[in-house]
Amino acid sequence: MFKKKECVAMLLAGGQGSRLYALTQKTAKPAVSFGGKYRIIDFPLSNCINSGLDTVGVLTQYQPLQLNEYIGNGLPWDLDRTFGGVKILPPYQGIGGADWYKGTANAIWQNMAFINRYDPKYVLILSGDHIYKMNYAKMLDAHKESNADCTIAVIDVPLEEASRFGIMSTNPDGSIYKFSEKPKNPDSTKASMGIYIFNKDKLQKYLAEDSVDPASSNDFGKNIIPNMLAAGEKMMAYSFDGYWKDVGTIRSLWEANMDLLGERPVLSLSDEAWRIFSRHGAESPQFVGEDAEVTNSSVTAGCEIHGIVRNSVLGAGVYVGEGAVVEDSVLMENVRVEPFAKVRYSILDENVTIGREAMVGEYKMSASDIAVVGADVKVANGSVVPAGAMLSEQ
């Protein structure tokens, strides 16, 4: 007889990530590279094992192949367990036929059998597209102490940005009395982080009711949370004051990578007490040529630099030729920048080649000015990719 698990984590990783355009044409958003040697999904998976949670269901749907291969048996995150560990949960065919996940709530509902196998008292719901380090065990402790039915992690945002989020209005004790999805006139700055802890029995009850409601969007923010509030269930906010970034847009993904740079980075990934684990390949040493210049940049093992790299994040196996300039950019694994090419304010996906004397991006900064080149694209010698352009393999 297996010992049951107190809490099971369910990681929603099936979104298309359409706002990342070329970067998600071939892969799910949580599998997009980050910080030179990580992928976005490394953060919630690492948070789980660092928090003592060893049972994680990863719900996949859109372009799952690379994500499935990357997670594998969960060994890099110490999630290769006989009972528990990490499990990939794609939509599957039941007695009633195959059915895509209709929304976040429906995705969890379709996998209640997985949750119930471990007979947990609590269920932690996570998103697979955020960059942050968070101790879920502390949130679970707060959930228990308050005797809540549901606890929602919130982060304080500037009032002028609050209309972009789901906003929680709370009493002095932290209990939630109102939830507003992207309100035009917010009366609170407590934004939902998309991280929920539910008492399992309550979660199952509300998911079951939602599943038979033809008018429902089958979504936690739009349906489950409002329905629980309306029914008078005890809902608590859990305040988080660390680094958290929703990297669902090109600009936010670029900004999060830039937050790794500097003598005192906004986001540090070198904390041995809270490691971010990833599935690394064999690491070969870097090579920086005599005439190369590398300043304020993160350069991963296996890079070969002969040109100039400033304020940039380079993944493994990147080559920068002589006379080439890379500035304020993110280059993912195995990018090749040929001699005398210029790359500025850009994100280059894996296996991209920038031809000799080509120019990608410009000295401009606005939300639409980051140039993006999708995986496996070859930019021809001497060609120009303007600011804000989106190139992908046809």
GROMACS .gro file of C-alpha atoms in nm:
model
  394
    1MET     CA    1   0.000   0.000   0.000
    2PHE     CA    2   0.148   0.334  -0.105
    3LYS     CA    3   0.159   0.622   0.137
    4LYS     CA    4  -0.069   0.895   0.012
    5LYS     CA    5   0.065   1.240  -0.074
    6GLU     CA    6  -0.041   1.541   0.130
    7CYS     CA    7  -0.024   1.774  -0.171
    8VAL     CA    8  -0.007   1.713  -0.546
    9ALA     CA    9   0.110   1.987  -0.785
   10MET     CA   10  -0.054   2.032  -1.125
   11LEU     CA   11   0.148   2.236  -1.374
   12LEU     CA   12  -0.046   2.387  -1.665
   13ALA     CA   13   0.194   2.373  -1.960
   14GLY     CA   14  -0.036   2.334  -2.260
   15GLY     CA   15  -0.074   2.693  -2.377
   16GLN     CA   16   0.011   2.793  -2.731
   17GLY     CA   17   0.201   3.106  -2.629
   18SER     CA   18   0.080   3.291  -2.939
   19ARG     CA   19   0.219   3.626  -2.815
   20LEU     CA   20   0.570   3.480  -2.842
   21TYR     CA   21   0.513   3.436  -3.215
   22ALA     CA   22   0.813   3.274  -3.386
   23LEU     CA   23   0.953   3.135  -3.059
   24THR     CA   24   0.654   2.904  -3.009
   25GLN     CA   25   0.590   2.785  -3.365
   26LYS     CA   26   0.773   2.459  -3.295
   27THR     CA   27   0.755   2.427  -2.919
   28ALA     CA   28   0.527   2.488  -2.623
   29LYS     CA   29   0.588   2.812  -2.433
   30PRO     CA   30   0.719   2.640  -2.115
   31ALA     CA   31   0.994   2.476  -2.324
   32VAL     CA   32   1.127   2.810  -2.455
   33SER     CA   33   1.489   2.871  -2.356
   34PHE     CA   34   1.572   3.121  -2.083
   35GLY     CA   35   1.886   3.263  -1.930
   36GLY     CA   36   2.129   3.074  -2.150
   37LYS     CA   37   2.097   2.731  -1.992
   38TYR     CA   38   1.740   2.696  -1.868
   39ARG     CA   39   1.389   2.660  -2.001
   40ILE     CA   40   1.090   2.840  -1.855
   41ILE     CA   41   0.947   2.520  -1.705
   42ASP     CA   42   1.265   2.470  -1.499
   43PHE     CA   43   1.141   2.734  -1.255
   44PRO     CA   44   0.812   2.579  -1.133
   45LEU     CA   45   0.966   2.229  -1.140
   46SER     CA   46   1.264   2.345  -0.932
   47ASN     CA   47   1.032   2.534  -0.698
   48CYS     CA   48   0.837   2.213  -0.642
   49ILE     CA   49   1.134   1.997  -0.543
   50ASN     CA   50   1.292   2.279  -0.339
   51SER     CA   51   0.958   2.309  -0.155
   52GLY     CA   52   0.946   1.937  -0.076
   53LEU     CA   53   0.673   1.857  -0.330
   54ASP     CA   54   0.765   1.541  -0.519
   55THR     CA   55   0.446   1.469  -0.715
   56VAL     CA   56   0.387   1.689  -1.019
   57GLY     CA   57   0.149   1.640  -1.310
   58VAL     CA   58   0.249   1.841  -1.620
   59LEU     CA   59  -0.051   1.906  -1.844
   60THR     CA   60   0.058   1.941  -2.205
   61GLN     CA   61  -0.131   2.006  -2.526
   62TYR     CA   62   0.022   2.244  -2.783
   63GLN     CA   63   0.346   2.128  -2.955
   64PRO     CA   64   0.439   1.893  -2.666
   65LEU     CA   65   0.723   1.692  -2.824
   66GLN     CA   66   1.018   1.904  -2.717
   67LEU     CA   67   0.869   1.962  -2.372
   68ASN     CA   68   0.808   1.588  -2.321
   69GLU     CA   69   1.163   1.503  -2.428
   70TYR     CA   70   1.306   1.775  -2.206
   71ILE     CA   71   1.124   1.663  -1.891
   72GLY     CA   72   1.187   1.295  -1.959
   73ASN     CA   73   1.182   1.094  -1.636
   74GLY     CA   74   1.234   1.404  -1.420
   75LEU     CA   75   1.587   1.313  -1.306
   76PRO     CA   76   1.744   1.663  -1.332
   77TRP     CA   77   1.487   1.793  -1.082
   78ASP     CA   78   1.504   1.485  -0.857
   79LEU     CA   79   1.152   1.398  -0.970
   80ASP     CA   80   1.223   1.044  -1.095
   81ARG     CA   81   1.016   0.867  -0.830
   82THR     CA   82   0.853   0.525  -0.832
   83PHE     CA   83   0.544   0.669  -0.663
   84GLY     CA   84   0.495   1.033  -0.747
   85GLY     CA   85   0.763   1.218  -0.936
   86VAL     CA   86   0.680   1.408  -1.254
   87LYS     CA   87   0.422   1.274  -1.500
   88ILE     CA   88   0.328   1.412  -1.843
   89LEU     CA   89  -0.050   1.440  -1.879
   90PRO     CA   90  -0.162   1.502  -2.240
   91PRO     CA   91  -0.530   1.500  -2.338
   92TYR     CA   92  -0.636   1.139  -2.376
   93GLN     CA   93  -0.922   0.936  -2.514
   94GLY     CA   94  -1.174   0.821  -2.256
   95ILE     CA   95  -1.498   0.629  -2.291
   96GLY     CA   96  -1.664   0.941  -2.431
   97GLY     CA   97  -1.391   0.995  -2.691
   98ALA     CA   98  -1.089   1.221  -2.713
   99ASP     CA   99  -1.126   1.580  -2.599
  100TRP     CA  100  -0.881   1.872  -2.604
  101TYR     CA  101  -0.849   2.069  -2.284
  102LYS     CA  102  -1.110   2.345  -2.311
  103GLY     CA  103  -0.958   2.569  -2.045
  104THR     CA  104  -0.744   2.561  -1.732
  105ALA     CA  105  -1.023   2.424  -1.513
  106ASN     CA  106  -1.124   2.162  -1.769
  107ALA     CA  107  -0.761   2.047  -1.796
  108ILE     CA  108  -0.750   1.976  -1.422
  109TRP     CA  109  -1.097   1.818  -1.430
  110GLN     CA  110  -0.989   1.572  -1.701
  111ASN     CA  111  -0.702   1.464  -1.474
  112MET     CA  112  -0.884   1.419  -1.144
  113ALA     CA  113  -0.811   1.045  -1.167
  114PHE     CA  114  -0.439   1.126  -1.156
  115ILE     CA  115  -0.488   1.350  -0.853
  116ASN     CA  116  -0.712   1.102  -0.671
  117ARG     CA  117  -0.458   0.824  -0.719
  118TYR     CA  118  -0.247   0.994  -0.451
  119ASP     CA  119  -0.545   1.084  -0.229
  120PRO     CA  120  -0.406   1.429  -0.141
  121LYS     CA  121  -0.571   1.671   0.097
  122TYR     CA  122  -0.442   1.967  -0.106
  123VAL     CA  123  -0.384   2.045  -0.475
  124LEU     CA  124  -0.139   2.311  -0.593
  125ILE     CA  125  -0.217   2.461  -0.936
  126LEU     CA  126   0.074   2.624  -1.122
  127SER     CA  127   0.134   2.797  -1.455
  128GLY     CA  128   0.423   2.696  -1.676
  129ASP     CA  129   0.512   3.040  -1.811
  130HIS     CA  130   0.642   3.242  -1.517
  131ILE     CA  131   0.998   3.314  -1.401
  132TYR     CA  132   1.027   3.321  -1.020
  133LYS     CA  133   1.164   3.142  -0.714
  134MET     CA  134   0.898   3.062  -0.455
  135ASN     CA  135   0.865   2.833  -0.155
  136TYR     CA  136   0.529   2.663  -0.203
  137ALA     CA  137   0.563   2.494   0.137
  138LYS     CA  138   0.527   2.832   0.309
  139MET     CA  139   0.216   2.904   0.106
  140LEU     CA  140   0.075   2.563   0.202
  141ASP     CA  141   0.146   2.634   0.570
  142ALA     CA  142  -0.041   2.965   0.541
  143HIS     CA  143  -0.330   2.785   0.370
  144LYS     CA  144  -0.356   2.536   0.655
  145GLU     CA  145  -0.325   2.798   0.930
  146SER     CA  146  -0.606   3.009   0.783
  147ASN     CA  147  -0.829   2.704   0.734
  148ALA     CA  148  -0.904   2.830   0.383
  149ASP     CA  149  -1.081   2.643   0.105
  150CYS     CA  150  -0.857   2.811  -0.151
  151THR     CA  151  -0.545   3.027  -0.121
  152ILE     CA  152  -0.430   3.243  -0.412
  153ALA     CA  153  -0.077   3.382  -0.442
  154VAL     CA  154  -0.076   3.756  -0.514
  155ILE     CA  155   0.191   4.010  -0.594
  156ASP     CA  156   0.161   4.384  -0.551
  157VAL     CA  157   0.167   4.567  -0.885
  158PRO     CA  158   0.161   4.939  -0.969
  159LEU     CA  159  -0.193   5.075  -0.983
  160GLU     CA  160  -0.147   5.181  -1.346
  161GLU     CA  161  -0.069   4.819  -1.440
  162ALA     CA  162  -0.341   4.652  -1.231
  163SER     CA  163  -0.592   4.644  -1.516
  164ARG     CA  164  -0.371   4.385  -1.693
  165PHE     CA  165  -0.424   4.126  -1.418
  166GLY     CA  166  -0.684   3.941  -1.219
  167ILE     CA  167  -0.712   4.159  -0.906
  168MET     CA  168  -0.796   4.042  -0.555
  169SER     CA  169  -0.971   4.276  -0.313
  170THR     CA  170  -0.902   4.166   0.045
  171ASN     CA  171  -1.003   4.232   0.403
  172PRO     CA  172  -0.736   4.321   0.664
  173ASP     CA  173  -0.696   3.950   0.752
  174GLY     CA  174  -0.613   3.863   0.390
  175SER     CA  175  -0.948   3.706   0.309
  176ILE     CA  176  -1.071   3.779  -0.043
  177TYR     CA  177  -1.409   3.944  -0.085
  178LYS     CA  178  -1.390   4.030  -0.455
  179PHE     CA  179  -1.208   3.910  -0.763
  180SER     CA  180  -1.197   4.125  -1.077
  181GLU     CA  181  -1.057   3.995  -1.405
  182LYS     CA  182  -0.859   4.280  -1.571
  183PRO     CA  183  -1.071   4.559  -1.415
  184LYS     CA  184  -1.086   4.901  -1.586
  185ASN     CA  185  -1.092   5.077  -1.247
  186PRO     CA  186  -0.912   4.850  -1.001
  187ASP     CA  187  -0.969   4.905  -0.630
  188SER     CA  188  -0.668   4.692  -0.530
  189THR     CA  189  -0.315   4.626  -0.652
  190LYS     CA  190  -0.300   4.261  -0.546
  191ALA     CA  191  -0.257   4.071  -0.872
  192SER     CA  192  -0.318   3.699  -0.901
  193MET     CA  193  -0.002   3.507  -0.990
  194GLY     CA  194  -0.199   3.211  -1.124
  195ILE     CA  195  -0.083   2.999  -0.829
  196TYR     CA  196  -0.361   2.834  -0.629
  197ILE     CA  197  -0.384   2.589  -0.341
  198PHE     CA  198  -0.721   2.415  -0.306
  199ASN     CA  199  -0.858   2.170  -0.059
  200LYS     CA  200  -0.896   1.876  -0.293
  201ASP     CA  201  -1.259   1.796  -0.205
  202LYS     CA  202  -1.368   2.156  -0.271
  203LEU     CA  203  -1.172   2.166  -0.596
  204GLN     CA  204  -1.336   1.847  -0.719
  205LYS     CA  205  -1.682   1.975  -0.628
  206TYR     CA  206  -1.648   2.302  -0.818
  207LEU     CA  207  -1.477   2.143  -1.116
  208ALA     CA  208  -1.757   1.888  -1.143
  209GLU     CA  209  -2.022   2.162  -1.138
  210ASP     CA  210  -1.826   2.368  -1.391
  211SER     CA  211  -1.791   2.071  -1.628
  212VAL     CA  212  -2.168   2.052  -1.684
  213ASP     CA  213  -2.223   2.427  -1.723
  214PRO     CA  214  -2.260   2.495  -2.098
  215ALA     CA  215  -2.202   2.869  -2.045
  216SER     CA  216  -1.869   2.823  -1.868
  217SER     CA  217  -1.528   2.906  -2.015
  218ASN     CA  218  -1.390   2.626  -1.795
  219ASP     CA  219  -1.132   2.868  -1.654
  220PHE     CA  220  -1.007   2.919  -1.298
  221GLY     CA  221  -0.999   3.299  -1.316
  222LYS     CA  222  -1.324   3.342  -1.505
  223ASN     CA  223  -1.531   3.065  -1.347
  224ILE     CA  224  -1.398   2.859  -1.056
  225ILE     CA  225  -1.269   3.145  -0.838
  226PRO     CA  226  -1.580   3.365  -0.886
  227ASN     CA  227  -1.810   3.069  -0.826
  228MET     CA  228  -1.636   2.980  -0.500
  229LEU     CA  229  -1.646   3.341  -0.384
  230ALA     CA  230  -2.015   3.369  -0.469
  231ALA     CA  231  -2.084   3.053  -0.269
  232GLY     CA  232  -1.915   3.199   0.039
  233GLU     CA  233  -1.614   2.967   0.045
  234LYS     CA  234  -1.317   3.090   0.247
  235MET     CA  235  -1.067   3.237  -0.001
  236MET     CA  236  -0.734   3.377   0.119
  237ALA     CA  237  -0.463   3.583  -0.052
  238TYR     CA  238  -0.099   3.486   0.003
  239SER     CA  239   0.135   3.780  -0.058
  240PHE     CA  240   0.462   3.717  -0.242
  241ASP     CA  241   0.727   3.989  -0.253
  242GLY     CA  242   1.005   3.823  -0.454
  243TYR     CA  243   1.088   3.842  -0.824
  244TRP     CA  244   0.806   3.726  -1.053
  245LYS     CA  245   0.771   3.779  -1.426
  246ASP     CA  246   0.504   3.658  -1.665
  247VAL     CA  247   0.713   3.595  -1.978
  248GLY     CA  248   0.418   3.561  -2.213
  249THR     CA  249   0.529   3.842  -2.446
  250ILE     CA  250   0.846   3.906  -2.645
  251ARG     CA  251   0.920   4.221  -2.446
  252SER     CA  252   0.870   4.056  -2.105
  253LEU     CA  253   1.085   3.757  -2.205
  254TRP     CA  254   1.362   3.991  -2.320
  255GLU     CA  255   1.334   4.197  -2.000
  256ALA     CA  256   1.353   3.889  -1.778
  257ASN     CA  257   1.673   3.780  -1.953
  258MET     CA  258   1.819   4.130  -1.908
  259ASP     CA  259   1.733   4.109  -1.536
  260LEU     CA  260   2.006   3.843  -1.505
  261LEU     CA  261   2.280   4.091  -1.597
  262GLY     CA  262   2.481   4.344  -1.398
  263GLU     CA  263   2.689   4.330  -1.079
  264ARG     CA  264   2.371   4.311  -0.874
  265PRO     CA  265   2.118   4.139  -1.102
  266VAL     CA  266   1.748   4.184  -1.034
  267LEU     CA  267   1.717   3.805  -1.071
  268SER     CA  268   2.003   3.590  -0.943
  269LEU     CA  269   2.023   3.223  -1.040
  270SER     CA  270   2.339   3.150  -0.844
  271ASP     CA  271   2.174   3.089  -0.506
  272GLU     CA  272   2.286   2.741  -0.395
  273ALA     CA  273   2.016   2.739  -0.127
  274TRP     CA  274   1.744   2.755  -0.394
  275ARG     CA  275   1.888   2.605  -0.709
  276ILE     CA  276   1.716   2.615  -1.044
  277PHE     CA  277   1.776   2.275  -1.201
  278SER     CA  278   1.780   2.203  -1.572
  279ARG     CA  279   1.860   1.928  -1.819
  280HIS     CA  280   2.212   2.025  -1.930
  281GLY     CA  281   2.406   1.851  -2.199
  282ALA     CA  282   2.778   1.792  -2.159
  283GLU     CA  283   2.945   2.127  -2.104
  284SER     CA  284   3.254   2.216  -2.304
  285PRO     CA  285   3.465   2.519  -2.207
  286GLN     CA  286   3.412   2.869  -2.346
  287PHE     CA  287   3.661   3.023  -2.584
  288VAL     CA  288   3.709   3.399  -2.591
  289GLY     CA  289   3.951   3.515  -2.860
  290GLU     CA  290   4.233   3.767  -2.808
  291ASP     CA  291   4.048   4.043  -2.994
  292ALA     CA  292   3.707   3.964  -2.845
  293GLU     CA  293   3.525   4.192  -2.603
  294VAL     CA  294   3.265   4.059  -2.356
  295THR     CA  295   3.104   4.307  -2.113
  296ASN     CA  296   2.805   4.274  -1.878
  297SER     CA  297   2.692   3.951  -2.040
  298SER     CA  298   2.601   3.595  -1.945
  299VAL     CA  299   2.796   3.354  -2.163
  300THR     CA  300   2.715   2.985  -2.123
  301ALA     CA  301   2.965   2.699  -2.157
  302GLY     CA  302   3.060   2.598  -2.509
  303CYS     CA  303   3.045   2.948  -2.660
  304GLU     CA  304   3.313   3.071  -2.898
  305ILE     CA  305   3.353   3.450  -2.906
  306HIS     CA  306   3.576   3.638  -3.148
  307GLY     CA  307   3.373   3.960  -3.176
  308ILE     CA  308   3.201   4.202  -2.937
  309VAL     CA  309   2.928   4.094  -2.692
  310ARG     CA  310   2.766   4.356  -2.467
  311ASN     CA  311   2.465   4.338  -2.234
  312SER     CA  312   2.354   4.004  -2.375
  313VAL     CA  313   2.260   3.649  -2.272
  314LEU     CA  314   2.417   3.368  -2.476
  315GLY     CA  315   2.312   3.003  -2.463
  316ALA     CA  316   2.539   2.702  -2.505
  317GLY     CA  317   2.731   2.660  -2.829
  318VAL     CA  318   2.689   3.017  -2.957
  319TYR     CA  319   2.951   3.136  -3.209
  320VAL     CA  320   3.025   3.508  -3.260
  321GLY     CA  321   3.267   3.568  -3.547
  322GLU     CA  322   3.541   3.829  -3.575
  323GLY     CA  323   3.418   4.183  -3.622
  324ALA     CA  324   3.062   4.079  -3.528
  325VAL     CA  325   2.870   4.279  -3.267
  326VAL     CA  326   2.599   4.143  -3.036
  327GLU     CA  327   2.435   4.399  -2.806
  328ASP     CA  328   2.129   4.396  -2.577
  329SER     CA  329   2.020   4.060  -2.716
  330VAL     CA  330   1.927   3.705  -2.622
  331LEU     CA  331   2.090   3.427  -2.826
  332MET     CA  332   1.965   3.076  -2.757
  333GLU     CA  333   2.159   2.752  -2.808
  334ASN     CA  334   2.381   2.698  -3.114
  335VAL     CA  335   2.324   3.039  -3.271
  336ARG     CA  336   2.592   3.137  -3.519
  337VAL     CA  337   2.670   3.504  -3.585
  338GLU     CA  338   2.906   3.520  -3.881
  339PRO     CA  339   3.191   3.774  -3.907
  340PHE     CA  340   3.098   4.144  -3.923
  341ALA     CA  341   2.727   4.081  -3.862
  342LYS     CA  342   2.540   4.311  -3.619
  343VAL     CA  343   2.271   4.191  -3.375
  344ARG     CA  344   2.100   4.450  -3.154
  345TYR     CA  345   1.785   4.437  -2.939
  346SER     CA  346   1.697   4.091  -3.066
  347ILE     CA  347   1.601   3.741  -2.957
  348LEU     CA  348   1.750   3.465  -3.173
  349ASP     CA  349   1.606   3.118  -3.122
  350GLU     CA  350   1.803   2.791  -3.134
  351ASN     CA  351   2.015   2.699  -3.437
  352VAL     CA  352   1.977   3.040  -3.605
  353THR     CA  353   2.253   3.158  -3.839
  354ILE     CA  354   2.309   3.528  -3.902
  355GLY     CA  355   2.504   3.566  -4.226
  356ARG     CA  356   2.821   3.764  -4.280
  357GLU     CA  357   2.766   4.143  -4.260
  358ALA     CA  358   2.392   4.098  -4.198
  359MET     CA  359   2.213   4.336  -3.959
  360VAL     CA  360   1.941   4.228  -3.717
  361GLY     CA  361   1.756   4.482  -3.501
  362GLU     CA  362   1.831   4.847  -3.439
  363TYR     CA  363   1.913   5.099  -3.166
  364LYS     CA  364   1.552   5.150  -3.065
  365MET     CA  365   1.349   5.064  -2.760
  366SER     CA  366   0.975   5.022  -2.741
  367ALA     CA  367   0.749   4.725  -2.682
  368SER     CA  368   0.743   4.642  -3.052
  369ASP     CA  369   1.111   4.695  -3.131
  370ILE     CA  370   1.263   4.360  -3.031
  371ALA     CA  371   1.354   4.168  -3.349
  372VAL     CA  372   1.287   3.793  -3.329
  373VAL     CA  373   1.435   3.518  -3.546
  374GLY     CA  374   1.274   3.176  -3.500
  375ALA     CA  375   1.449   2.840  -3.468
  376ASP     CA  376   1.660   2.709  -3.759
  377VAL     CA  377   1.629   3.027  -3.969
  378LYS     CA  378   1.929   3.133  -4.177
  379VAL     CA  379   1.956   3.509  -4.237
  380ALA     CA  380   2.142   3.564  -4.565
  381ASN     CA  381   2.475   3.743  -4.591
  382GLY     CA  382   2.438   4.120  -4.597
  383SER     CA  383   2.062   4.121  -4.542
  384VAL     CA  384   1.877   4.348  -4.297
  385VAL     CA  385   1.619   4.236  -4.038
  386PRO     CA  386   1.456   4.556  -3.905
  387ALA     CA  387   1.354   4.633  -3.548
  388GLY     CA  388   1.036   4.453  -3.446
  389ALA     CA  389   1.056   4.197  -3.728
  390MET     CA  390   0.944   3.837  -3.672
  391LEU     CA  391   1.117   3.579  -3.890
  392SER     CA  392   1.028   3.210  -3.877
  393GLU     CA  393   1.103   2.907  -4.089
  394GLN     CA  394   0.836   2.862  -4.354
   0.00000   0.00000   0.00000
